[in-house]
Coordinates of C-alpha atoms in Angstrom, one line a residue:
M818 CA -75.1 -66.6 10.3
L819 CA -71.9 -68.3 10.3
F820 CA -71.8 -69.6 13.9
F821 CA -75.2 -71.2 13.6
D822 CA -74.5 -73.2 10.5
P823 CA -75.1 -76.9 11.3
H824 CA -72.4 -77.9 8.8
L825 CA -69.8 -75.9 10.9
Y826 CA -70.1 -78.2 13.9
D827 CA -69.7 -81.5 11.9
L828 CA -66.6 -83.4 13.2
S829 CA -65.6 -84.1 9.6
N830 CA -65.4 -80.4 8.9
A831 CA -61.8 -79.2 8.5
E832 CA -62.6 -75.7 9.5
L833 CA -63.8 -76.9 12.9
W834 CA -60.5 -78.6 13.6
V835 CA -58.6 -75.5 12.4
A836 CA -60.6 -73.3 14.7
A837 CA -60.2 -75.8 17.6
G838 CA -56.4 -76.0 17.0
L839 CA -56.2 -72.2 16.9
L840 CA -58.1 -71.9 20.2
L841 CA -55.9 -74.6 21.7
F842 CA -52.7 -72.8 20.5
F843 CA -53.9 -69.5 22.0
G844 CA -54.8 -71.3 25.2
I845 CA -51.3 -72.8 25.4
L846 CA -49.7 -69.4 24.8
I847 CA -51.8 -67.9 27.6
F848 CA -51.0 -70.7 29.9
T849 CA -47.3 -70.6 29.4
G850 CA -47.2 -66.8 29.6
A851 CA -45.9 -66.3 26.1
F852 CA -47.7 -63.0 25.9
K853 CA -46.1 -61.8 29.1
M854 CA -42.7 -62.8 27.7
V855 CA -43.4 -61.0 24.4
G856 CA -44.6 -58.0 26.3
A857 CA -41.6 -58.1 28.6
A858 CA -39.3 -58.4 25.6
L859 CA -41.0 -55.5 23.9
D860 CA -40.8 -53.5 27.2
D861 CA -37.1 -54.3 27.4
K862 CA -36.6 -53.3 23.8
A863 CA -38.6 -50.1 24.4
N864 CA -36.5 -49.4 27.6
K865 CA -33.3 -50.0 25.7
I866 CA -34.4 -47.7 22.9
Q867 CA -35.4 -45.1 25.5
S868 CA -32.1 -45.3 27.2
E869 CA -30.3 -45.0 23.9
L870 CA -32.4 -41.9 23.1
D871 CA -31.6 -40.5 26.6
E872 CA -27.9 -41.2 26.0
A873 CA -28.2 -39.5 22.6
A874 CA -29.9 -36.5 24.2
R875 CA -27.2 -36.3 26.9
L876 CA -24.5 -36.5 24.3
R877 CA -26.1 -33.9 22.2
A878 CA -26.4 -31.6 25.2
E879 CA -22.7 -32.2 26.0
A880 CA -21.8 -31.5 22.4
E881 CA -23.8 -28.3 22.4
A882 CA -22.1 -27.2 25.7
L883 CA -18.7 -28.1 24.2
L884 CA -19.6 -26.1 21.1
A885 CA -20.6 -23.1 23.1
Q886 CA -17.4 -23.4 25.1
I887 CA -15.3 -23.7 22.0
K888 CA -17.1 -20.6 20.5
L889 CA -16.4 -18.7 23.7
E890 CA -12.8 -19.8 23.7
K891 CA -12.5 -18.8 20.0
A892 CA -14.0 -15.4 20.7
E893 CA -11.5 -15.0 23.6
A894 CA -8.6 -16.1 21.4
E895 CA -9.7 -13.7 18.7
A896 CA -9.9 -10.9 21.3
Q897 CA -6.5 -11.8 22.7
A898 CA -5.0 -11.9 19.2
A899 CA -6.5 -8.5 18.4
D900 CA -5.0 -7.1 21.7
M901 CA -1.6 -8.7 20.8
L902 CA -1.8 -7.1 17.4
K903 CA -2.6 -3.7 18.8
A904 CA 0.2 -4.1 21.3
A905 CA 2.6 -5.1 18.6
E906 CA 1.6 -2.2 16.4
A907 CA 2.1 0.2 19.4
D908 CA 5.5 -1.3 20.1
A909 CA 6.4 -0.9 16.4
R910 CA 5.3 2.7 16.4
R911 CA 7.3 3.3 19.6
L912 CA 10.4 1.6 18.2
E913 CA 10.0 3.6 15.0
E914 CA 9.8 6.9 17.0
D915 CA 12.8 5.8 19.1
A916 CA 14.8 5.0 16.0
K917 CA 13.9 8.4 14.4
V918 CA 15.0 10.2 17.6
K919 CA 18.3 8.2 17.7
L920 CA 18.8 8.8 14.0
E921 CA 18.3 12.6 14.4
E922 CA 20.7 12.6 17.4
A923 CA 23.3 10.7 15.4
L924 CA 22.9 13.0 12.4
A925 CA 23.2 16.0 14.7
R926 CA 26.4 14.6 16.2
R927 CA 27.8 13.9 12.8
Q928 CA 26.9 17.4 11.6
T929 CA 28.5 18.9 14.7
L930 CA 31.6 16.7 14.1
A931 CA 31.7 17.7 10.4
E932 CA 31.4 21.4 11.3
R933 CA 34.2 21.0 13.8
R934 CA 36.4 19.3 11.2
I935 CA 35.5 22.0 8.7
A936 CA 36.4 24.7 11.2
Q937 CA 39.7 22.9 12.0
A938 CA 40.4 22.6 8.3
E939 CA 39.6 26.3 7.8
A940 CA 41.9 27.2 10.7
Q941 CA 44.6 25.0 9.4
A942 CA 44.2 26.4 5.9
T943 CA 44.3 29.9 7.2
A944 CA 47.4 29.1 9.2
E945 CA 49.0 27.5 6.2
V946 CA 48.1 30.5 4.0
K947 CA 49.5 32.9 6.6
A948 CA 52.6 30.7 6.9
A949 CA 53.0 30.7 3.1
A950 CA 52.4 34.4 2.9
A951 CA 55.0 34.9 5.6
E952 CA 57.4 32.7 3.8
L953 CA 56.8 34.6 0.6
A954 CA 57.3 37.9 2.4
I955 CA 60.5 36.7 4.0
K956 CA 61.7 35.4 0.6
A957 CA 60.8 38.7 -1.0
A958 CA 62.6 40.5 1.8
E959 CA 65.6 38.3 1.4
D960 CA 65.6 38.9 -2.3
I961 CA 65.3 42.7 -1.8
L962 CA 68.0 42.6 0.8
A963 CA 70.2 40.5 -1.4
A964 CA 69.7 42.9 -4.3
R965 CA 70.5 45.8 -2.0
L966 CA 73.5 44.3 -0.6
A967 CA 74.6 43.6 -4.0
S968 CA 74.1 47.2 -5.0
Q969 CA 75.1 48.5 -1.6
K970 CA 72.4 50.9 -1.6
R971 CA 70.2 51.5 1.4
D972 CA 66.6 52.2 1.2
P973 CA 65.2 53.6 4.5
L974 CA 61.6 52.4 3.7
V975 CA 62.8 48.9 3.2
D976 CA 64.8 49.0 6.4
D977 CA 61.8 50.1 8.3
A978 CA 59.6 47.4 6.7
I979 CA 62.1 44.7 7.5
A980 CA 62.4 45.9 11.1
Q981 CA 58.6 45.9 11.5
M982 CA 58.2 42.5 9.8
G983 CA 59.6 40.6 12.8
T984 CA 56.9 42.1 15.1
R985 CA 54.1 41.7 12.6
L986 CA 54.7 38.1 11.8
N987 CA 54.6 36.9 15.3

């Protein structure tokens, strides 16, 4: 047994003085409260670490809340964009239909105008043909009359036709 060895308690033994110094050192530490200071320092460090962990947890909760809010806003923005796209497509379809209706109306007006112009051109051409026919008839009648006058013969049929020509031309 190590504690009952008589050589251990000899004052010339270095191990005795090391043990005594160690006991004296621990006694001074207890007397000065070094263990309390070390414990307080460790408690302060643990409290600091705990507060940092609490702050990190709070920041994480805020970040998760912010992420959830951003996801919600993103979903709302996507829904709003989809609604705007649908509205734009509906407006485009409505504008296309309005343009088709206006185009059809414009084409109908132009067709009506073209038909009127054609009818006027036909009427004018008919009048010009009648006028040309009348001029030819008059010219032929003048030629016949001139030939008759030159021969001094009278043709009763030609006289009747000339008399009726004035009433028929008008």
